[in-house]
Amino acid sequence: MRIDQISGAIKAFPAMPGAALKLMTLADAPGTTIQQIEDILRQDPGLTANLLKLANSAYFGIPSKVGSVRQALMLLGLKRLIQLVVATCASAIIDRGVPGYDLPAGELWRHSLAVSVAAKGLAGELKLQAADEIFTAGLLHDIGKLILGQFVQEEYPQIERALAQGMAFEAAEKAVIGIDHAEIGAHVLAQWALPDNIVHAVRWHHAPEECEHIDVMLDVVHVANMLCLMIGIGVGREGLLHEPSHIVTRRLGLEPPHLEKVASQTLQWVNELSQALATA
Ligand SMILES: [Fe+2]
Ligand SMILES: [Fe+2]
C-alpha cells in the first residue's frame, strides 16, 4: 500500500549526523563547556571546516576571521553555532534535485536557506525573544518533499487535475497521495529526535490556523515560506500565487513594511551564506 511505502521511505531516510544531535542536546544542558563542544567537532573535521566557512560568511558580519571552533563560539554564542552545524549537515541532505516538485539540484536547498534567513529576519523585525530555533525550523521545513517527491511524480496527472480545480499544492498531495510533505517532514524530524517546537512548526507550516495552539515560531516560519514563494525562491510546481494567512500576520502584528524589508534583503542573505559554503 502507498502509505506503507511512504512510512518505509521515512524509516530509510538518512539520519541527522550524530555531531549535530549531540550539540543540540548540549545546547539545552546546563553547564556545557567549550571543551565538550570542541571534542564533538574534533571528530568531524569536514563538518568543522564547513562550520567555519559559514561563520566567516558576510551574513554574520564578523569583522575578524574566525579560525577555530573556540573563536566561533565566543563570537557567535552556542545557539548560533549549533544553527550553523545543523545548516551544514542539512545542506548535505537537502542539496539535491527533487522530482515531482520540479526543483532542480540546489533549488530546495536555496529555498530552505531563504526561509531560514527570512524567518530570522522577521523574528528580528518583530523583536521576538525565543527565536533561537527559528533558523533550524526554516531550514528543515520542506524536508518531507525529499520523500514525497517520488510519489508526487508518479501521481502528477491526478495532482494536476486537483490543482486545476483550485486546490493548493499541499492539499492536492493529501487528497491524491493521502499525506502531505509537511506531515512527512514532521515524521522525519521526530525520528531525528529534534525538539518538539521545531517538529511542530514543520508539521503545520502550510496550515497554521488549523493547528490546536498558537505558536509564534510556526507563524513566523509560515510567513517566511510564503514570502520566499512570493519572491520566487525555490518555487517549482508550487507556483507563485501565495499569500501568508491573514489570521497569522494579524496575530504576529506584522505590517507590510516589515514584510517588504525582509523580502528585499532575503536574496542577499541567501547569496552570502551559499557563497560561503561554496568556497573551497
Ligand atoms: Fe512546504
Ligand atoms: Fe517551503
PDB file of C-alpha atoms and ligand atoms in Angstrom:
ATOM      1  CA  MET A   1       0.000   0.000   0.000  1.00  0.00           C
ATOM      2  CA  ARG A   2       1.083   3.547  -0.705  1.00  0.00           C
ATOM      3  CA  ILE A   3       1.146   4.619   2.961  1.00  0.00           C
ATOM      4  CA  ASP A   4       3.330   1.598   3.831  1.00  0.00           C
ATOM      5  CA  GLN A   5       5.746   2.575   1.057  1.00  0.00           C
ATOM      6  CA  ILE A   6       5.884   6.104   2.416  1.00  0.00           C
ATOM      7  CA  SER A   7       6.483   5.036   6.011  1.00  0.00           C
ATOM      8  CA  GLY A   8       9.222   2.697   4.738  1.00  0.00           C
ATOM      9  CA  ALA A   9      10.825   5.672   2.967  1.00  0.00           C
ATOM     10  CA  ILE A  10      10.625   7.748   6.173  1.00  0.00           C
ATOM     11  CA  LYS A  11      12.371   4.983   8.148  1.00  0.00           C
ATOM     12  CA  ALA A  12      15.049   4.639   5.475  1.00  0.00           C
ATOM     13  CA  PHE A  13      15.694   8.403   5.339  1.00  0.00           C
ATOM     14  CA  PRO A  14      19.285   9.392   6.273  1.00  0.00           C
ATOM     15  CA  ALA A  15      19.849  10.077   9.964  1.00  0.00           C
ATOM     16  CA  MET A  16      20.877  13.531  11.139  1.00  0.00           C
ATOM     17  CA  PRO A  17      24.629  13.260  11.716  1.00  0.00           C
ATOM     18  CA  GLY A  18      25.484  12.394  15.315  1.00  0.00           C
ATOM     19  CA  ALA A  19      27.568  15.519  15.890  1.00  0.00           C
ATOM     20  CA  ALA A  20      24.586  17.800  15.214  1.00  0.00           C
ATOM     21  CA  LEU A  21      22.305  15.833  17.514  1.00  0.00           C
ATOM     22  CA  LYS A  22      24.864  15.758  20.334  1.00  0.00           C
ATOM     23  CA  LEU A  23      25.383  19.506  20.057  1.00  0.00           C
ATOM     24  CA  MET A  24      21.666  20.196  20.093  1.00  0.00           C
ATOM     25  CA  THR A  25      21.333  18.223  23.312  1.00  0.00           C
ATOM     26  CA  LEU A  26      24.267  20.093  24.833  1.00  0.00           C
ATOM     27  CA  ALA A  27      22.696  23.434  23.902  1.00  0.00           C
ATOM     28  CA  ASP A  28      19.881  22.792  26.343  1.00  0.00           C
ATOM     29  CA  ALA A  29      22.001  21.203  29.077  1.00  0.00           C
ATOM     30  CA  PRO A  30      23.167  23.471  31.888  1.00  0.00           C
ATOM     31  CA  GLY A  31      26.925  23.822  32.380  1.00  0.00           C
ATOM     32  CA  THR A  32      28.003  22.895  28.848  1.00  0.00           C
ATOM     33  CA  THR A  33      31.696  23.716  28.370  1.00  0.00           C
ATOM     34  CA  ILE A  34      33.651  24.888  25.332  1.00  0.00           C
ATOM     35  CA  GLN A  35      35.789  21.769  25.727  1.00  0.00           C
ATOM     36  CA  GLN A  36      32.761  19.494  25.228  1.00  0.00           C
ATOM     37  CA  ILE A  37      31.818  21.300  22.016  1.00  0.00           C
ATOM     38  CA  GLU A  38      35.386  21.154  20.728  1.00  0.00           C
ATOM     39  CA  ASP A  39      35.608  17.427  21.492  1.00  0.00           C
ATOM     40  CA  ILE A  40      32.493  16.672  19.457  1.00  0.00           C
ATOM     41  CA  LEU A  41      33.568  18.756  16.480  1.00  0.00           C
ATOM     42  CA  ARG A  42      37.140  17.422  16.523  1.00  0.00           C
ATOM     43  CA  GLN A  43      35.750  14.040  15.474  1.00  0.00           C
ATOM     44  CA  ASP A  44      34.335  15.564  12.293  1.00  0.00           C
ATOM     45  CA  PRO A  45      36.883  17.766  10.516  1.00  0.00           C
ATOM     46  CA  GLY A  46      34.734  18.164   7.372  1.00  0.00           C
ATOM     47  CA  LEU A  47      31.836  19.488   9.410  1.00  0.00           C
ATOM     48  CA  THR A  48      34.141  21.817  11.340  1.00  0.00           C
ATOM     49  CA  ALA A  49      35.610  23.212   8.118  1.00  0.00           C
ATOM     50  CA  ASN A  50      32.156  23.981   6.705  1.00  0.00           C
ATOM     51  CA  LEU A  51      31.064  25.444  10.004  1.00  0.00           C
ATOM     52  CA  LEU A  52      33.969  27.883   9.965  1.00  0.00           C
ATOM     53  CA  LYS A  53      33.208  28.826   6.349  1.00  0.00           C
ATOM     54  CA  LEU A  54      29.667  29.748   7.330  1.00  0.00           C
ATOM     55  CA  ALA A  55      30.839  31.608  10.424  1.00  0.00           C
ATOM     56  CA  ASN A  56      33.051  33.686   8.126  1.00  0.00           C
ATOM     57  CA  SER A  57      30.229  34.489   5.692  1.00  0.00           C
ATOM     58  CA  ALA A  58      29.174  38.086   5.151  1.00  0.00           C
ATOM     59  CA  TYR A  59      25.756  37.163   6.611  1.00  0.00           C
ATOM     60  CA  PHE A  60      27.147  37.099  10.144  1.00  0.00           C
ATOM     61  CA  GLY A  61      29.227  40.215   9.563  1.00  0.00           C
ATOM     62  CA  ILE A  62      32.033  39.258  11.931  1.00  0.00           C
ATOM     63  CA  PRO A  63      34.874  41.682  11.172  1.00  0.00           C
ATOM     64  CA  SER A  64      37.839  39.420  12.023  1.00  0.00           C
ATOM     65  CA  LYS A  65      38.484  35.999  10.522  1.00  0.00           C
ATOM     66  CA  VAL A  66      37.070  33.106  12.558  1.00  0.00           C
ATOM     67  CA  GLY A  67      39.799  30.471  12.640  1.00  0.00           C
ATOM     68  CA  SER A  68      38.732  28.000  15.316  1.00  0.00           C
ATOM     69  CA  VAL A  69      35.696  26.459  16.968  1.00  0.00           C
ATOM     70  CA  ARG A  70      36.597  28.250  20.190  1.00  0.00           C
ATOM     71  CA  GLN A  71      36.642  31.623  18.437  1.00  0.00           C
ATOM     72  CA  ALA A  72      33.368  30.892  16.621  1.00  0.00           C
ATOM     73  CA  LEU A  73      31.789  30.006  19.931  1.00  0.00           C
ATOM     74  CA  MET A  74      32.991  33.231  21.549  1.00  0.00           C
ATOM     75  CA  LEU A  75      31.782  35.391  18.663  1.00  0.00           C
ATOM     76  CA  LEU A  76      28.503  33.697  17.822  1.00  0.00           C
ATOM     77  CA  GLY A  77      27.438  32.017  21.051  1.00  0.00           C
ATOM     78  CA  LEU A  78      26.461  28.365  21.416  1.00  0.00           C
ATOM     79  CA  LYS A  79      22.942  28.622  19.986  1.00  0.00           C
ATOM     80  CA  ARG A  80      24.050  30.293  16.765  1.00  0.00           C
ATOM     81  CA  LEU A  81      26.965  27.903  16.421  1.00  0.00           C
ATOM     82  CA  ILE A  82      24.556  24.989  16.637  1.00  0.00           C
ATOM     83  CA  GLN A  83      22.337  26.548  13.979  1.00  0.00           C
ATOM     84  CA  LEU A  84      25.364  26.558  11.723  1.00  0.00           C
ATOM     85  CA  VAL A  85      26.134  22.930  12.472  1.00  0.00           C
ATOM     86  CA  VAL A  86      22.561  21.959  11.609  1.00  0.00           C
ATOM     87  CA  ALA A  87      22.741  24.094   8.449  1.00  0.00           C
ATOM     88  CA  THR A  88      25.967  22.409   7.412  1.00  0.00           C
ATOM     89  CA  CYS A  89      24.563  18.916   7.983  1.00  0.00           C
ATOM     90  CA  ALA A  90      21.223  19.762   6.363  1.00  0.00           C
ATOM     91  CA  SER A  91      22.885  21.116   3.227  1.00  0.00           C
ATOM     92  CA  ALA A  92      24.388  17.699   2.545  1.00  0.00           C
ATOM     93  CA  ILE A  93      20.936  16.091   2.796  1.00  0.00           C
ATOM     94  CA  ILE A  94      18.782  18.749   1.107  1.00  0.00           C
ATOM     95  CA  ASP A  95      21.110  19.893  -1.677  1.00  0.00           C
ATOM     96  CA  ARG A  96      19.758  17.696  -4.467  1.00  0.00           C
ATOM     97  CA  GLY A  97      17.097  17.806  -7.138  1.00  0.00           C
ATOM     98  CA  VAL A  98      13.550  16.908  -6.186  1.00  0.00           C
ATOM     99  CA  PRO A  99      11.495  15.238  -8.912  1.00  0.00           C
ATOM    100  CA  GLY A 100       7.768  15.777  -8.615  1.00  0.00           C
ATOM    101  CA  TYR A 101       8.177  19.363  -7.465  1.00  0.00           C
ATOM    102  CA  ASP A 102      10.206  20.409 -10.495  1.00  0.00           C
ATOM    103  CA  LEU A 103      13.050  21.603  -8.318  1.00  0.00           C
ATOM    104  CA  PRO A 104      16.479  21.231  -9.951  1.00  0.00           C
ATOM    105  CA  ALA A 105      19.513  20.306  -7.815  1.00  0.00           C
ATOM    106  CA  GLY A 106      20.264  23.028  -5.299  1.00  0.00           C
ATOM    107  CA  GLU A 107      16.877  24.743  -5.561  1.00  0.00           C
ATOM    108  CA  LEU A 108      15.247  23.158  -2.493  1.00  0.00           C
ATOM    109  CA  TRP A 109      18.386  23.973  -0.525  1.00  0.00           C
ATOM    110  CA  ARG A 110      18.269  27.584  -1.714  1.00  0.00           C
ATOM    111  CA  HIS A 111      14.593  27.813  -0.791  1.00  0.00           C
ATOM    112  CA  SER A 112      15.259  26.250   2.630  1.00  0.00           C
ATOM    113  CA  LEU A 113      18.096  28.669   3.327  1.00  0.00           C
ATOM    114  CA  ALA A 114      15.899  31.559   2.182  1.00  0.00           C
ATOM    115  CA  VAL A 115      13.054  30.566   4.514  1.00  0.00           C
ATOM    116  CA  SER A 116      15.523  30.314   7.411  1.00  0.00           C
ATOM    117  CA  VAL A 117      17.039  33.738   6.919  1.00  0.00           C
ATOM    118  CA  ALA A 118      13.661  35.315   6.158  1.00  0.00           C
ATOM    119  CA  ALA A 119      12.214  33.756   9.342  1.00  0.00           C
ATOM    120  CA  LYS A 120      15.173  35.009  11.320  1.00  0.00           C
ATOM    121  CA  GLY A 121      14.750  38.454   9.718  1.00  0.00           C
ATOM    122  CA  LEU A 122      11.021  38.562  10.539  1.00  0.00           C
ATOM    123  CA  ALA A 123      11.741  37.494  14.120  1.00  0.00           C
ATOM    124  CA  GLY A 124      14.229  40.356  14.319  1.00  0.00           C
ATOM    125  CA  GLU A 125      11.701  42.864  12.946  1.00  0.00           C
ATOM    126  CA  LEU A 126       9.136  41.688  15.493  1.00  0.00           C
ATOM    127  CA  LYS A 127      11.748  41.647  18.280  1.00  0.00           C
ATOM    128  CA  LEU A 128      10.805  38.110  19.243  1.00  0.00           C
ATOM    129  CA  GLN A 129      12.660  36.631  22.161  1.00  0.00           C
ATOM    130  CA  ALA A 130      12.518  32.877  21.641  1.00  0.00           C
ATOM    131  CA  ALA A 131      13.845  32.962  18.106  1.00  0.00           C
ATOM    132  CA  ASP A 132      16.775  30.585  18.582  1.00  0.00           C
ATOM    133  CA  GLU A 133      15.309  27.583  16.821  1.00  0.00           C
ATOM    134  CA  ILE A 134      13.550  29.503  14.055  1.00  0.00           C
ATOM    135  CA  PHE A 135      16.568  29.194  11.778  1.00  0.00           C
ATOM    136  CA  THR A 136      16.604  25.392  12.104  1.00  0.00           C
ATOM    137  CA  ALA A 137      12.831  25.091  11.624  1.00  0.00           C
ATOM    138  CA  GLY A 138      13.055  27.241   8.484  1.00  0.00           C
ATOM    139  CA  LEU A 139      15.914  25.210   7.127  1.00  0.00           C
ATOM    140  CA  LEU A 140      14.116  21.906   7.548  1.00  0.00           C
ATOM    141  CA  HIS A 141      10.503  22.920   6.850  1.00  0.00           C
ATOM    142  CA  ASP A 142      10.261  21.248   3.414  1.00  0.00           C
ATOM    143  CA  ILE A 143      12.413  18.187   4.124  1.00  0.00           C
ATOM    144  CA  GLY A 144       9.328  15.996   3.562  1.00  0.00           C
ATOM    145  CA  LYS A 145       9.495  16.886  -0.146  1.00  0.00           C
ATOM    146  CA  LEU A 146      12.614  14.750  -0.460  1.00  0.00           C
ATOM    147  CA  ILE A 147      10.490  11.731   0.371  1.00  0.00           C
ATOM    148  CA  LEU A 148       7.190  12.724  -1.194  1.00  0.00           C
ATOM    149  CA  GLY A 149       8.721  13.913  -4.496  1.00  0.00           C
ATOM    150  CA  GLN A 150       8.863  10.461  -5.986  1.00  0.00           C
ATOM    151  CA  PHE A 151       5.191   9.836  -5.199  1.00  0.00           C
ATOM    152  CA  VAL A 152       4.149  13.269  -6.465  1.00  0.00           C
ATOM    153  CA  GLN A 153       5.954  12.417  -9.698  1.00  0.00           C
ATOM    154  CA  GLU A 154       4.059   9.146 -10.066  1.00  0.00           C
ATOM    155  CA  GLU A 155       0.690  10.740  -9.380  1.00  0.00           C
ATOM    156  CA  TYR A 156       1.278  14.017 -11.149  1.00  0.00           C
ATOM    157  CA  PRO A 157      -1.598  13.828 -13.664  1.00  0.00           C
ATOM    158  CA  GLN A 158      -4.065  13.451 -10.783  1.00  0.00           C
ATOM    159  CA  ILE A 159      -2.404  16.181  -8.746  1.00  0.00           C
ATOM    160  CA  GLU A 160      -2.544  18.466 -11.758  1.00  0.00           C
ATOM    161  CA  ARG A 161      -6.283  17.883 -12.029  1.00  0.00           C
ATOM    162  CA  ALA A 162      -6.720  18.824  -8.375  1.00  0.00           C
ATOM    163  CA  LEU A 163      -4.619  21.964  -8.884  1.00  0.00           C
ATOM    164  CA  ALA A 164      -6.729  22.895 -11.911  1.00  0.00           C
ATOM    165  CA  GLN A 165      -9.783  22.831  -9.628  1.00  0.00           C
ATOM    166  CA  GLY A 166      -8.110  25.456  -7.459  1.00  0.00           C
ATOM    167  CA  MET A 167      -6.677  23.206  -4.746  1.00  0.00           C
ATOM    168  CA  ALA A 168      -3.457  24.304  -3.021  1.00  0.00           C
ATOM    169  CA  PHE A 169      -0.444  22.073  -3.774  1.00  0.00           C
ATOM    170  CA  GLU A 170      -0.200  20.522  -0.302  1.00  0.00           C
ATOM    171  CA  ALA A 171      -3.964  19.906  -0.229  1.00  0.00           C
ATOM    172  CA  ALA A 172      -3.622  18.104  -3.564  1.00  0.00           C
ATOM    173  CA  GLU A 173      -0.814  15.953  -2.123  1.00  0.00           C
ATOM    174  CA  LYS A 174      -3.055  14.965   0.756  1.00  0.00           C
ATOM    175  CA  ALA A 175      -6.083  14.341  -1.464  1.00  0.00           C
ATOM    176  CA  VAL A 176      -4.222  12.237  -4.037  1.00  0.00           C
ATOM    177  CA  ILE A 177      -1.445  10.553  -2.050  1.00  0.00           C
ATOM    178  CA  GLY A 178      -3.011  10.530   1.410  1.00  0.00           C
ATOM    179  CA  ILE A 179      -0.342  12.588   3.185  1.00  0.00           C
ATOM    180  CA  ASP A 180       1.357  15.941   2.546  1.00  0.00           C
ATOM    181  CA  HIS A 181       5.043  16.925   2.678  1.00  0.00           C
ATOM    182  CA  ALA A 182       4.610  18.867   5.939  1.00  0.00           C
ATOM    183  CA  GLU A 183       3.381  15.781   7.799  1.00  0.00           C
ATOM    184  CA  ILE A 184       6.127  13.607   6.323  1.00  0.00           C
ATOM    185  CA  GLY A 185       8.728  16.215   7.293  1.00  0.00           C
ATOM    186  CA  ALA A 186       7.451  16.207  10.873  1.00  0.00           C
ATOM    187  CA  HIS A 187       7.816  12.390  10.989  1.00  0.00           C
ATOM    188  CA  VAL A 188      11.431  12.636   9.781  1.00  0.00           C
ATOM    189  CA  LEU A 189      12.331  15.288  12.337  1.00  0.00           C
ATOM    190  CA  ALA A 190      10.619  13.408  15.168  1.00  0.00           C
ATOM    191  CA  GLN A 191      12.680  10.386  14.113  1.00  0.00           C
ATOM    192  CA  TRP A 192      15.782  12.584  14.412  1.00  0.00           C
ATOM    193  CA  ALA A 193      14.598  13.467  17.936  1.00  0.00           C
ATOM    194  CA  LEU A 194      14.608  17.201  17.224  1.00  0.00           C
ATOM    195  CA  PRO A 195      12.857  19.449  19.762  1.00  0.00           C
ATOM    196  CA  ASP A 196       9.048  19.353  19.625  1.00  0.00           C
ATOM    197  CA  ASN A 197       8.695  23.036  18.736  1.00  0.00           C
ATOM    198  CA  ILE A 198      10.696  22.508  15.535  1.00  0.00           C
ATOM    199  CA  VAL A 199       8.726  19.375  14.602  1.00  0.00           C
ATOM    200  CA  HIS A 200       5.516  21.265  15.272  1.00  0.00           C
ATOM    201  CA  ALA A 201       6.460  24.288  13.143  1.00  0.00           C
ATOM    202  CA  VAL A 202       7.339  21.999  10.233  1.00  0.00           C
ATOM    203  CA  ARG A 203       4.134  19.976  10.624  1.00  0.00           C
ATOM    204  CA  TRP A 204       1.836  22.988  10.332  1.00  0.00           C
ATOM    205  CA  HIS A 205       3.813  25.376   8.126  1.00  0.00           C
ATOM    206  CA  HIS A 206       1.088  25.383   5.449  1.00  0.00           C
ATOM    207  CA  ALA A 207      -1.866  25.413   7.845  1.00  0.00           C
ATOM    208  CA  PRO A 208      -1.024  27.386  10.983  1.00  0.00           C
ATOM    209  CA  GLU A 209      -4.696  28.197  11.641  1.00  0.00           C
ATOM    210  CA  GLU A 210      -5.573  24.501  11.782  1.00  0.00           C
ATOM    211  CA  CYS A 211      -3.092  23.762  14.498  1.00  0.00           C
ATOM    212  CA  GLU A 212      -4.510  23.376  18.023  1.00  0.00           C
ATOM    213  CA  HIS A 213      -2.441  26.027  19.738  1.00  0.00           C
ATOM    214  CA  ILE A 214      -0.903  29.290  18.686  1.00  0.00           C
ATOM    215  CA  ASP A 215       2.846  29.145  18.275  1.00  0.00           C
ATOM    216  CA  VAL A 216       4.889  32.185  17.260  1.00  0.00           C
ATOM    217  CA  MET A 217       7.700  30.153  15.700  1.00  0.00           C
ATOM    218  CA  LEU A 218       5.237  28.282  13.495  1.00  0.00           C
ATOM    219  CA  ASP A 219       3.601  31.554  12.464  1.00  0.00           C
ATOM    220  CA  VAL A 220       6.929  33.104  11.520  1.00  0.00           C
ATOM    221  CA  VAL A 221       8.050  30.051   9.503  1.00  0.00           C
ATOM    222  CA  HIS A 222       4.683  30.063   7.715  1.00  0.00           C
ATOM    223  CA  VAL A 223       5.034  33.721   6.728  1.00  0.00           C
ATOM    224  CA  ALA A 224       8.693  33.280   5.741  1.00  0.00           C
ATOM    225  CA  ASN A 225       7.794  30.358   3.479  1.00  0.00           C
ATOM    226  CA  MET A 226       5.030  32.314   1.766  1.00  0.00           C
ATOM    227  CA  LEU A 227       7.329  35.305   1.396  1.00  0.00           C
ATOM    228  CA  CYS A 228      10.032  33.214  -0.320  1.00  0.00           C
ATOM    229  CA  LEU A 229       7.483  31.654  -2.668  1.00  0.00           C
ATOM    230  CA  MET A 230       6.096  35.116  -3.459  1.00  0.00           C
ATOM    231  CA  ILE A 231       9.544  36.423  -4.357  1.00  0.00           C
ATOM    232  CA  GLY A 232      10.237  33.296  -6.384  1.00  0.00           C
ATOM    233  CA  ILE A 233      12.932  31.421  -4.441  1.00  0.00           C
ATOM    234  CA  GLY A 234      12.508  27.664  -4.875  1.00  0.00           C
ATOM    235  CA  VAL A 235       9.008  27.774  -6.280  1.00  0.00           C
ATOM    236  CA  GLY A 236       8.966  24.767  -8.630  1.00  0.00           C
ATOM    237  CA  ARG A 237       5.458  23.449  -9.163  1.00  0.00           C
ATOM    238  CA  GLU A 238       4.023  25.178  -6.104  1.00  0.00           C
ATOM    239  CA  GLY A 239       3.590  28.329  -8.196  1.00  0.00           C
ATOM    240  CA  LEU A 240       3.893  31.996  -7.367  1.00  0.00           C
ATOM    241  CA  LEU A 241       0.348  32.604  -6.157  1.00  0.00           C
ATOM    242  CA  HIS A 242       0.849  32.641  -2.422  1.00  0.00           C
ATOM    243  CA  GLU A 243      -0.087  34.823   0.443  1.00  0.00           C
ATOM    244  CA  PRO A 244       0.520  34.430   4.146  1.00  0.00           C
ATOM    245  CA  SER A 245      -2.555  33.736   6.264  1.00  0.00           C
ATOM    246  CA  HIS A 246      -4.203  36.990   7.375  1.00  0.00           C
ATOM    247  CA  ILE A 247      -5.003  35.478  10.761  1.00  0.00           C
ATOM    248  CA  VAL A 248      -1.300  34.787  11.243  1.00  0.00           C
ATOM    249  CA  THR A 249       0.008  38.172  10.091  1.00  0.00           C
ATOM    250  CA  ARG A 250      -2.578  39.863  12.317  1.00  0.00           C
ATOM    251  CA  ARG A 251      -1.705  37.890  15.420  1.00  0.00           C
ATOM    252  CA  LEU A 252       2.021  38.451  14.837  1.00  0.00           C
ATOM    253  CA  GLY A 253       1.444  42.184  14.375  1.00  0.00           C
ATOM    254  CA  LEU A 254       3.227  42.039  11.014  1.00  0.00           C
ATOM    255  CA  GLU A 255       2.764  45.081   8.825  1.00  0.00           C
ATOM    256  CA  PRO A 256       3.543  45.415   5.101  1.00  0.00           C
ATOM    257  CA  PRO A 257       6.763  47.404   5.779  1.00  0.00           C
ATOM    258  CA  HIS A 258       8.161  44.503   7.869  1.00  0.00           C
ATOM    259  CA  LEU A 259       7.448  42.106   5.020  1.00  0.00           C
ATOM    260  CA  GLU A 260       8.859  44.431   2.392  1.00  0.00           C
ATOM    261  CA  LYS A 261      12.033  44.981   4.364  1.00  0.00           C
ATOM    262  CA  VAL A 262      12.694  41.270   4.876  1.00  0.00           C
ATOM    263  CA  ALA A 263      11.704  40.430   1.286  1.00  0.00           C
ATOM    264  CA  SER A 264      14.190  42.967  -0.045  1.00  0.00           C
ATOM    265  CA  GLN A 265      17.078  41.525   1.994  1.00  0.00           C
ATOM    266  CA  THR A 266      16.422  37.789   1.767  1.00  0.00           C
ATOM    267  CA  LEU A 267      18.103  37.160  -1.570  1.00  0.00           C
ATOM    268  CA  GLN A 268      21.278  38.886  -0.439  1.00  0.00           C
ATOM    269  CA  TRP A 269      21.382  36.874   2.817  1.00  0.00           C
ATOM    270  CA  VAL A 270      20.950  33.626   0.877  1.00  0.00           C
ATOM    271  CA  ASN A 271      23.732  34.558  -1.509  1.00  0.00           C
ATOM    272  CA  GLU A 272      26.064  35.430   1.344  1.00  0.00           C
ATOM    273  CA  LEU A 273      25.525  32.085   3.048  1.00  0.00           C
ATOM    274  CA  SER A 274      25.610  29.953  -0.080  1.00  0.00           C
ATOM    275  CA  GLN A 275      28.730  31.665  -1.378  1.00  0.00           C
ATOM    276  CA  ALA A 276      30.458  30.900   1.920  1.00  0.00           C
ATOM    277  CA  LEU A 277      29.567  27.202   1.649  1.00  0.00           C
ATOM    278  CA  ALA A 278      30.657  27.079  -1.978  1.00  0.00           C
ATOM    279  CA  THR A 279      34.186  28.415  -1.325  1.00  0.00           C
ATOM    280  CA  ALA A 280      36.775  25.673  -1.203  1.00  0.00           C
TER     281      ALA A 280
HETATM  282 FE    FE B   1       6.128  23.444   2.337  1.00  0.00          FE
HETATM  283 FE    FE B   2       8.705  25.828   1.505  1.00  0.00          FE
END
